[in-house]
Short mmCIF file of C-alpha atoms in Angstrom, two decimals:
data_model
loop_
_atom_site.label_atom_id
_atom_site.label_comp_id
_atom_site.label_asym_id
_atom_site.label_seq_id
_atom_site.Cartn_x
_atom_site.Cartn_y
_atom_site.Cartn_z
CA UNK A 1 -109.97 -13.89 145.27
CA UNK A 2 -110.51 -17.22 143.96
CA UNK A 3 -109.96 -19.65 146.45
CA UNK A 4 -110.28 -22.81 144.98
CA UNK A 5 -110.46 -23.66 141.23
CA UNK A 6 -111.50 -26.24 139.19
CA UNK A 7 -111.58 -27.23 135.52
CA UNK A 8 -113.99 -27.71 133.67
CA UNK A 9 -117.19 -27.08 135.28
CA UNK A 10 -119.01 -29.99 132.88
CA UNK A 11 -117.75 -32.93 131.01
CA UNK A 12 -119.10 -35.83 129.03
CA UNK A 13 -117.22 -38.72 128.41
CA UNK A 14 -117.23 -42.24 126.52
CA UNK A 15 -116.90 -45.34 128.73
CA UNK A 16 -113.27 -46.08 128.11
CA UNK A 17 -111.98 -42.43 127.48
CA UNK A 18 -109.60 -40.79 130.03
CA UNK A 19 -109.89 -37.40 131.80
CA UNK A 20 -108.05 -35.41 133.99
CA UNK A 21 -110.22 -32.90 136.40
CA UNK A 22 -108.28 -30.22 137.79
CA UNK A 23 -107.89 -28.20 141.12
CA UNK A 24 -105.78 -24.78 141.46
CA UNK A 25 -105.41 -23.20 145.05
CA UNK A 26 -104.53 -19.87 145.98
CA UNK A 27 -105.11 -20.00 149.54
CA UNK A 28 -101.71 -20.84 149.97
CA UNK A 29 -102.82 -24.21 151.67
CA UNK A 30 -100.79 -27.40 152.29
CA UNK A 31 -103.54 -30.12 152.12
CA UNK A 32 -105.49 -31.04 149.08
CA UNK A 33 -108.39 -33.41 148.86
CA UNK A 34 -110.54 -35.03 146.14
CA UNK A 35 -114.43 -36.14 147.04
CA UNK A 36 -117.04 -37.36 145.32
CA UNK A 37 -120.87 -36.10 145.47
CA UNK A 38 -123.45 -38.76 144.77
CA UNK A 39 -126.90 -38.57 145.69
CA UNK A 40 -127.81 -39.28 148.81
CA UNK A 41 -124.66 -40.44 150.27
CA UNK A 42 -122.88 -37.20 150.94
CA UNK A 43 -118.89 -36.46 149.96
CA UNK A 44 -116.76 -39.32 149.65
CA UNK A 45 -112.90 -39.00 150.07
CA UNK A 46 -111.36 -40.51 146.65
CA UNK A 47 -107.42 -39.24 147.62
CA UNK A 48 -105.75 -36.45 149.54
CA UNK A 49 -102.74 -35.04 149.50
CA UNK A 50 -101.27 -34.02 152.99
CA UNK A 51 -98.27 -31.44 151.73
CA UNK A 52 -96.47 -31.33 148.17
CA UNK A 53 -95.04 -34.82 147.42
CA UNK A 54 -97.19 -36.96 149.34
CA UNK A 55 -101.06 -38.56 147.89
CA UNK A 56 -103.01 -41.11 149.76
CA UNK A 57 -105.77 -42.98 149.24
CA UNK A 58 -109.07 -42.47 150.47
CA UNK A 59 -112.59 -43.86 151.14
CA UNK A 60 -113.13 -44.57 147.29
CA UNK A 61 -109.69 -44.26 145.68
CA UNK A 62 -110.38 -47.54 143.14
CA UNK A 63 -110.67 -46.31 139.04
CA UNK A 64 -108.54 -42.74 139.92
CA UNK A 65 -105.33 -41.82 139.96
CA UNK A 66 -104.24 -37.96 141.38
CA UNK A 67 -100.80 -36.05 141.56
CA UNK A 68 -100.02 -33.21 143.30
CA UNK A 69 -98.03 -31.35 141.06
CA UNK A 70 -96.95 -28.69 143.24
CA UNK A 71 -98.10 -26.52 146.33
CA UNK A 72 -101.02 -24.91 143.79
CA UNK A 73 -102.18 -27.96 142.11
CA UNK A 74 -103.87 -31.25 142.47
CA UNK A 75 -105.47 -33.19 139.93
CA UNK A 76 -107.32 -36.27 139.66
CA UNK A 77 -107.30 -38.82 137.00
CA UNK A 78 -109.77 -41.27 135.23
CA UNK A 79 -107.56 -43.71 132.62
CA UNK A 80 -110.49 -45.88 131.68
CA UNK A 81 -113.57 -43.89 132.73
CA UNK A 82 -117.00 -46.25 133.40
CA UNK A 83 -120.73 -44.74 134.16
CA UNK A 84 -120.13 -45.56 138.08
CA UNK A 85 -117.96 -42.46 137.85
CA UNK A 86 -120.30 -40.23 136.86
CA UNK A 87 -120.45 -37.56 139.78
CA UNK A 88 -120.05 -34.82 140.98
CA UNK A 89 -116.40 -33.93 141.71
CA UNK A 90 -115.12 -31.55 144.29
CA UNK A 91 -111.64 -30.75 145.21
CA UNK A 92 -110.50 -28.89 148.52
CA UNK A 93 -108.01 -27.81 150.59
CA UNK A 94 -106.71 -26.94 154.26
CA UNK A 95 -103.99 -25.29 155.57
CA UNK A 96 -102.75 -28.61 157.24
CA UNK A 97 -103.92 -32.54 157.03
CA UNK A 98 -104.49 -31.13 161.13
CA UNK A 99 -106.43 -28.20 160.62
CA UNK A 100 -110.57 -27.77 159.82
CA UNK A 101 -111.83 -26.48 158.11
CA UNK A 102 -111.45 -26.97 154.43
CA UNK A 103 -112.59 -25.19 151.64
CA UNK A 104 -114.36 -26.25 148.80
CA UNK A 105 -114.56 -25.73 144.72
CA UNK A 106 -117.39 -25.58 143.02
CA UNK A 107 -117.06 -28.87 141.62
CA UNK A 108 -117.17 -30.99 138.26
CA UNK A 109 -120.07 -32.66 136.75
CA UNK A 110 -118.57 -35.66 135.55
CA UNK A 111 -121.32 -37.78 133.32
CA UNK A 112 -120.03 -41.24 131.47
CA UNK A 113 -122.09 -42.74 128.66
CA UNK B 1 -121.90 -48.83 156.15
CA UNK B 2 -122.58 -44.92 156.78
CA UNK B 3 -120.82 -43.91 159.76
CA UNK B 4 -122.71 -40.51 159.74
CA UNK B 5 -126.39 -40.49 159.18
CA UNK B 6 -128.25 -37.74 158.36
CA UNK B 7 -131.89 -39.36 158.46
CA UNK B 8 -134.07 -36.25 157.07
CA UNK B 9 -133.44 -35.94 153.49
CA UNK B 10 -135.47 -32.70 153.52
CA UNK B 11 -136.89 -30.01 156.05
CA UNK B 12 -139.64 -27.33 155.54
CA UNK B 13 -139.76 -24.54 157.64
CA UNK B 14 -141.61 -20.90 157.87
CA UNK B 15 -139.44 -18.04 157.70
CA UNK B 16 -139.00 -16.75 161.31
CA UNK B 17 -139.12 -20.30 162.53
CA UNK B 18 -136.46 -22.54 164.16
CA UNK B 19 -134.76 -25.31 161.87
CA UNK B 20 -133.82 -28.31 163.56
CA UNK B 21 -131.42 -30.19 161.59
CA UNK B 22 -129.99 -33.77 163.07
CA UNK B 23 -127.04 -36.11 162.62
CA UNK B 24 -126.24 -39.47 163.92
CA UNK B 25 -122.85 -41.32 164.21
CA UNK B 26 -121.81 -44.08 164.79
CA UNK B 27 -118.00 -44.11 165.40
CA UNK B 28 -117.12 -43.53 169.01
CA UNK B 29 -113.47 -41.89 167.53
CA UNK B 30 -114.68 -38.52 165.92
CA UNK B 31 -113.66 -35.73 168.28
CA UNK B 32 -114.51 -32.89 165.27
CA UNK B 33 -117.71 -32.24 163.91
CA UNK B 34 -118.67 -29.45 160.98
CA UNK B 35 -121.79 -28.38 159.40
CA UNK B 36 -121.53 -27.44 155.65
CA UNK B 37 -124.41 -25.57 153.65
CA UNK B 38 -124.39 -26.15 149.92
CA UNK B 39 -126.16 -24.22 147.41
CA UNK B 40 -126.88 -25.43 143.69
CA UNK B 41 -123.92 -25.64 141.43
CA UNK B 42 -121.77 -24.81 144.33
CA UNK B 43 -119.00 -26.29 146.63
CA UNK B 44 -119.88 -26.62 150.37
CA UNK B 45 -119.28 -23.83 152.44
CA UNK B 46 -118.56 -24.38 156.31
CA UNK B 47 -120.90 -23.15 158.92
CA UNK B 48 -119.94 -23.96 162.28
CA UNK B 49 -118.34 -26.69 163.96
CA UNK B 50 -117.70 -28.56 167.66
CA UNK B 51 -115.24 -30.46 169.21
CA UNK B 52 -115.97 -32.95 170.90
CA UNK B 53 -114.83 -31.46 174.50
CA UNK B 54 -117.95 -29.12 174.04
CA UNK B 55 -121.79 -29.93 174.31
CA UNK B 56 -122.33 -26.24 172.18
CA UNK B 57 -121.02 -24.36 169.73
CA UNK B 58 -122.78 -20.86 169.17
CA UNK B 59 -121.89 -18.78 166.37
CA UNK B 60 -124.94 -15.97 165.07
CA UNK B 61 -127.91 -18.26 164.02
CA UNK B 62 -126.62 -20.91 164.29
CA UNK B 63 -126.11 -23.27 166.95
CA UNK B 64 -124.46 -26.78 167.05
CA UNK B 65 -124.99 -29.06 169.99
CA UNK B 66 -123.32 -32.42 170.51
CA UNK B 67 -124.48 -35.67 172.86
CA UNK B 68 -121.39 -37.56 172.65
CA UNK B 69 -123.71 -40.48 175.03
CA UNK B 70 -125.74 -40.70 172.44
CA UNK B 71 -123.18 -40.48 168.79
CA UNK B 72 -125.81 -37.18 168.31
CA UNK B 73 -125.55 -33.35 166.89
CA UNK B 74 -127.53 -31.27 165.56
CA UNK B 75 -127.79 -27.64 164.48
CA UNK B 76 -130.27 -25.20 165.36
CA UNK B 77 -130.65 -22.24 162.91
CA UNK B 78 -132.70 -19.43 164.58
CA UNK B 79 -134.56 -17.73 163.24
CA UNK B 80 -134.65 -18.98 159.78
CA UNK B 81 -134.57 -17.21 156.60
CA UNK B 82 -135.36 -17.83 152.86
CA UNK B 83 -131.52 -17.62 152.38
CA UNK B 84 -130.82 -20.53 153.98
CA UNK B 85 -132.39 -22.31 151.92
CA UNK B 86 -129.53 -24.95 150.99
CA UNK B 87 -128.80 -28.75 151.35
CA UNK B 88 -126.95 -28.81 154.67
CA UNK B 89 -123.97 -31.62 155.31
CA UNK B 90 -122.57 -32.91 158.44
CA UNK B 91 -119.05 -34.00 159.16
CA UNK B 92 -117.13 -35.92 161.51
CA UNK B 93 -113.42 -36.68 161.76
CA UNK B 94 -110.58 -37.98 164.04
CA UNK B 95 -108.22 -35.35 164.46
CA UNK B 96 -105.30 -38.32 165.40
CA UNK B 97 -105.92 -40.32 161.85
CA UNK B 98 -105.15 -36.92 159.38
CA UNK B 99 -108.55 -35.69 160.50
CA UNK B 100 -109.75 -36.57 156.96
CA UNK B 101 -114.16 -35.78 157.08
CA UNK B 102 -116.32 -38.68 156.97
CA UNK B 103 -119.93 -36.62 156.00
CA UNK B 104 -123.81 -37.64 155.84
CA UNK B 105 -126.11 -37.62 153.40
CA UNK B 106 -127.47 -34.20 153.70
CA UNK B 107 -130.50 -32.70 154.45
CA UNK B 108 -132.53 -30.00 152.00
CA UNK B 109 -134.08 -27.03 153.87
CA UNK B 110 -136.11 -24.77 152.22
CA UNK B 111 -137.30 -22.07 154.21
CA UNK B 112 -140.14 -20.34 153.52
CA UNK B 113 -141.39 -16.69 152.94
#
Protein backbone atom coordinates (compact mmCIF):
# COMPACT_ATOMS: atom_id res chain seq x y z
CA UNK A 1 0.00 0.00 0.00
CA UNK A 2 2.54 2.41 -0.93
CA UNK A 3 1.39 4.50 -3.51
CA UNK A 4 4.03 6.60 -4.46
CA UNK A 5 7.75 6.31 -3.49
CA UNK A 6 10.57 8.29 -3.38
CA UNK A 7 14.28 8.06 -2.58
CA UNK A 8 15.89 9.43 -0.35
CA UNK A 9 13.85 11.43 1.90
CA UNK A 10 17.05 14.04 2.56
CA UNK A 11 20.12 14.88 0.66
CA UNK A 12 23.00 17.29 0.81
CA UNK A 13 24.98 18.04 -1.98
CA UNK A 14 28.18 20.10 -3.21
CA UNK A 15 27.55 22.74 -5.89
CA UNK A 16 28.80 20.82 -8.87
CA UNK A 17 27.95 17.18 -7.68
CA UNK A 18 25.21 15.18 -9.51
CA UNK A 19 22.13 13.38 -8.07
CA UNK A 20 19.51 11.36 -9.17
CA UNK A 21 16.05 11.57 -6.98
CA UNK A 22 13.86 8.77 -7.51
CA UNK A 23 10.05 7.96 -7.87
CA UNK A 24 8.50 4.24 -7.77
CA UNK A 25 4.64 3.84 -8.45
CA UNK A 26 2.48 1.11 -7.65
CA UNK A 27 -0.72 2.54 -8.51
CA UNK A 28 -0.39 1.12 -11.72
CA UNK A 29 -0.60 4.73 -13.26
CA UNK A 30 0.42 5.94 -16.75
CA UNK A 31 1.44 9.60 -16.04
CA UNK A 32 4.37 10.68 -13.99
CA UNK A 33 5.27 14.17 -12.97
CA UNK A 34 8.17 15.96 -11.25
CA UNK A 35 7.43 19.47 -9.16
CA UNK A 36 9.22 21.53 -7.22
CA UNK A 37 8.15 23.08 -3.64
CA UNK A 38 9.64 26.44 -2.85
CA UNK A 39 8.38 28.74 -0.42
CA UNK A 40 5.78 30.68 -1.18
CA UNK A 41 5.30 29.93 -4.73
CA UNK A 42 3.50 26.63 -4.58
CA UNK A 43 4.48 23.31 -6.91
CA UNK A 44 6.21 23.95 -9.99
CA UNK A 45 6.09 21.40 -12.92
CA UNK A 46 9.97 20.60 -13.75
CA UNK A 47 8.97 17.45 -16.42
CA UNK A 48 6.23 14.90 -16.87
CA UNK A 49 5.98 11.96 -18.40
CA UNK A 50 2.56 11.24 -20.19
CA UNK A 51 2.91 7.13 -20.67
CA UNK A 52 6.25 4.95 -20.78
CA UNK A 53 8.57 6.38 -23.49
CA UNK A 54 7.52 9.81 -23.65
CA UNK A 55 9.10 13.03 -21.04
CA UNK A 56 8.31 16.62 -21.56
CA UNK A 57 9.28 19.57 -20.26
CA UNK A 58 7.62 21.62 -17.88
CA UNK A 59 7.24 25.03 -16.15
CA UNK A 60 10.95 24.84 -14.79
CA UNK A 61 12.62 22.01 -16.71
CA UNK A 62 16.23 24.14 -17.06
CA UNK A 63 19.35 22.31 -14.76
CA UNK A 64 17.26 18.61 -14.78
CA UNK A 65 17.17 15.93 -16.77
CA UNK A 66 14.36 12.82 -16.02
CA UNK A 67 13.75 9.32 -17.70
CA UNK A 68 11.05 7.23 -17.37
CA UNK A 69 12.48 4.02 -17.13
CA UNK A 70 9.50 1.99 -17.27
CA UNK A 71 5.68 1.98 -16.30
CA UNK A 72 6.97 1.96 -12.30
CA UNK A 73 9.66 4.46 -12.48
CA UNK A 74 10.56 8.01 -13.07
CA UNK A 75 13.50 9.74 -12.01
CA UNK A 76 14.86 13.07 -12.14
CA UNK A 77 18.34 14.19 -12.62
CA UNK A 78 20.72 17.05 -11.43
CA UNK A 79 24.34 16.72 -13.54
CA UNK A 80 25.80 19.89 -12.13
CA UNK A 81 23.69 20.67 -9.06
CA UNK A 82 23.73 24.74 -7.92
CA UNK A 83 22.01 26.19 -4.50
CA UNK A 84 18.91 27.47 -6.76
CA UNK A 85 18.02 23.80 -6.68
CA UNK A 86 17.70 23.38 -3.33
CA UNK A 87 13.93 22.33 -2.79
CA UNK A 88 11.73 20.41 -2.03
CA UNK A 89 11.08 17.65 -4.61
CA UNK A 90 7.88 15.82 -5.21
CA UNK A 91 7.07 13.29 -7.77
CA UNK A 92 3.43 12.12 -8.79
CA UNK A 93 1.36 10.32 -10.84
CA UNK A 94 -2.16 9.87 -12.64
CA UNK A 95 -3.76 7.31 -14.30
CA UNK A 96 -3.72 9.40 -17.61
CA UNK A 97 -1.97 12.94 -18.75
CA UNK A 98 -6.32 13.39 -18.97
CA UNK A 99 -7.31 12.34 -15.73
CA UNK A 100 -7.21 14.42 -12.04
CA UNK A 101 -6.36 13.82 -9.79
CA UNK A 102 -2.81 12.93 -9.07
CA UNK A 103 -1.18 11.60 -6.28
CA UNK A 104 1.64 12.72 -4.50
CA UNK A 105 5.06 11.35 -2.66
CA UNK A 106 6.23 12.57 0.18
CA UNK A 107 8.93 14.37 -1.35
CA UNK A 108 12.84 15.07 -1.25
CA UNK A 109 14.60 17.70 0.60
CA UNK A 110 17.12 18.61 -1.75
CA UNK A 111 19.74 21.28 -0.01
CA UNK A 112 23.01 22.48 -2.22
CA UNK A 113 25.96 24.11 -0.47
CA UNK B 1 3.89 35.88 -13.39
CA UNK B 2 1.58 33.64 -10.99
CA UNK B 3 -1.34 32.60 -12.82
CA UNK B 4 -2.98 31.31 -9.54
CA UNK B 5 -2.87 33.47 -6.50
CA UNK B 6 -3.50 32.43 -3.31
CA UNK B 7 -3.27 35.93 -1.42
CA UNK B 8 -3.58 34.66 2.42
CA UNK B 9 -0.44 33.06 3.33
CA UNK B 10 -2.06 32.00 6.62
CA UNK B 11 -5.63 31.63 8.29
CA UNK B 12 -6.61 31.28 12.03
CA UNK B 13 -9.69 29.90 12.90
CA UNK B 14 -11.65 28.48 16.20
CA UNK B 15 -12.49 24.99 16.12
CA UNK B 16 -16.23 24.75 15.24
CA UNK B 17 -15.82 27.74 13.00
CA UNK B 18 -16.06 28.13 9.19
CA UNK B 19 -12.63 28.45 7.17
CA UNK B 20 -12.77 30.50 4.25
CA UNK B 21 -9.95 29.81 2.08
CA UNK B 22 -9.61 31.92 -1.45
CA UNK B 23 -7.89 31.63 -4.83
CA UNK B 24 -7.54 33.92 -7.70
CA UNK B 25 -6.66 33.21 -11.40
CA UNK B 26 -5.90 34.72 -13.89
CA UNK B 27 -6.03 32.50 -17.05
CA UNK B 28 -9.43 32.51 -18.66
CA UNK B 29 -8.42 28.61 -20.07
CA UNK B 30 -8.53 26.49 -16.77
CA UNK B 31 -11.73 24.45 -16.87
CA UNK B 32 -10.34 22.10 -13.65
CA UNK B 33 -9.73 23.29 -10.36
CA UNK B 34 -8.39 21.07 -7.12
CA UNK B 35 -7.75 21.83 -3.60
CA UNK B 36 -4.75 19.96 -1.99
CA UNK B 37 -4.06 19.88 1.91
CA UNK B 38 -0.46 19.27 2.88
CA UNK B 39 0.79 18.31 6.15
CA UNK B 40 4.57 18.62 7.33
CA UNK B 41 7.00 16.30 5.72
CA UNK B 42 4.27 15.13 3.51
CA UNK B 43 3.12 15.08 -0.21
CA UNK B 44 -0.18 16.89 -1.00
CA UNK B 45 -3.18 15.05 -0.67
CA UNK B 46 -6.34 16.05 -2.86
CA UNK B 47 -9.46 17.34 -1.30
CA UNK B 48 -12.03 18.24 -3.63
CA UNK B 49 -12.20 19.66 -6.91
CA UNK B 50 -14.67 21.63 -9.69
CA UNK B 51 -14.99 21.88 -13.14
CA UNK B 52 -15.52 24.60 -14.50
CA UNK B 53 -19.27 23.78 -15.82
CA UNK B 54 -20.18 23.92 -12.00
CA UNK B 55 -20.48 27.01 -9.58
CA UNK B 56 -20.20 24.09 -6.45
CA UNK B 57 -18.67 21.23 -5.59
CA UNK B 58 -19.85 19.64 -2.16
CA UNK B 59 -18.12 16.81 -0.76
CA UNK B 60 -18.47 16.33 3.55
CA UNK B 61 -16.86 19.59 4.97
CA UNK B 62 -15.84 20.77 2.45
CA UNK B 63 -17.17 22.89 -0.13
CA UNK B 64 -15.59 24.43 -3.33
CA UNK B 65 -17.31 27.22 -5.16
CA UNK B 66 -16.17 28.75 -8.43
CA UNK B 67 -17.01 32.48 -10.10
CA UNK B 68 -15.70 31.85 -13.42
CA UNK B 69 -16.83 36.08 -14.03
CA UNK B 70 -14.62 36.82 -11.69
CA UNK B 71 -11.17 34.05 -12.28
CA UNK B 72 -12.42 33.18 -8.32
CA UNK B 73 -12.75 29.85 -5.97
CA UNK B 74 -12.66 29.23 -2.86
CA UNK B 75 -13.26 26.46 -0.34
CA UNK B 76 -15.36 26.49 2.58
CA UNK B 77 -14.46 23.92 5.31
CA UNK B 78 -17.36 23.61 7.82
CA UNK B 79 -17.09 23.19 10.63
CA UNK B 80 -13.45 23.21 11.22
CA UNK B 81 -11.34 21.02 13.21
CA UNK B 82 -7.80 20.94 14.78
CA UNK B 83 -7.05 18.24 12.10
CA UNK B 84 -7.17 20.35 9.44
CA UNK B 85 -4.73 22.07 10.41
CA UNK B 86 -2.47 21.93 7.11
CA UNK B 87 -1.10 24.33 4.38
CA UNK B 88 -3.86 24.11 1.77
CA UNK B 89 -2.92 24.45 -2.25
CA UNK B 90 -5.04 25.35 -5.10
CA UNK B 91 -4.85 24.12 -8.64
CA UNK B 92 -5.95 24.94 -11.96
CA UNK B 93 -5.45 23.22 -15.31
CA UNK B 94 -6.65 23.00 -18.98
CA UNK B 95 -7.90 19.71 -19.52
CA UNK B 96 -7.18 20.28 -23.69
CA UNK B 97 -3.20 21.16 -23.07
CA UNK B 98 -2.35 17.54 -20.98
CA UNK B 99 -4.23 19.09 -18.09
CA UNK B 100 -0.80 19.52 -16.42
CA UNK B 101 -1.71 21.76 -12.64
CA UNK B 102 -0.60 25.20 -12.50
CA UNK B 103 -0.99 25.72 -8.29
CA UNK B 104 -0.81 28.86 -5.80
CA UNK B 105 1.13 29.64 -3.17
CA UNK B 106 -0.74 28.10 -0.39
CA UNK B 107 -2.37 29.12 2.49
CA UNK B 108 -1.54 27.77 6.35
CA UNK B 109 -4.64 27.10 8.49
CA UNK B 110 -4.34 26.28 11.84
CA UNK B 111 -7.41 25.62 13.52
CA UNK B 112 -7.82 25.97 16.87
CA UNK B 113 -8.99 23.94 20.00
Amino acid sequence: NAGVTQTPKFQVLKTGQSMTLQCAQDMNHNSMYWYRQDPGMGLRLIYYSASEGTTDKGEVPNGYNVSRLNKREFSLRLESAAPSQTSVYFCATSWDISNQPQHFGDGTRLSIL
Amino acid sequence: DQQVKQNSPSLSVQEGRISILNCDYTNSMFDYFLWYKKYPAEGPTFLISISSIKDKNEDGRFTVFLNKSAKHLSLHIVPSQPGDSAVYFCAASIKAAGNKLTFGGGTRVLVKP
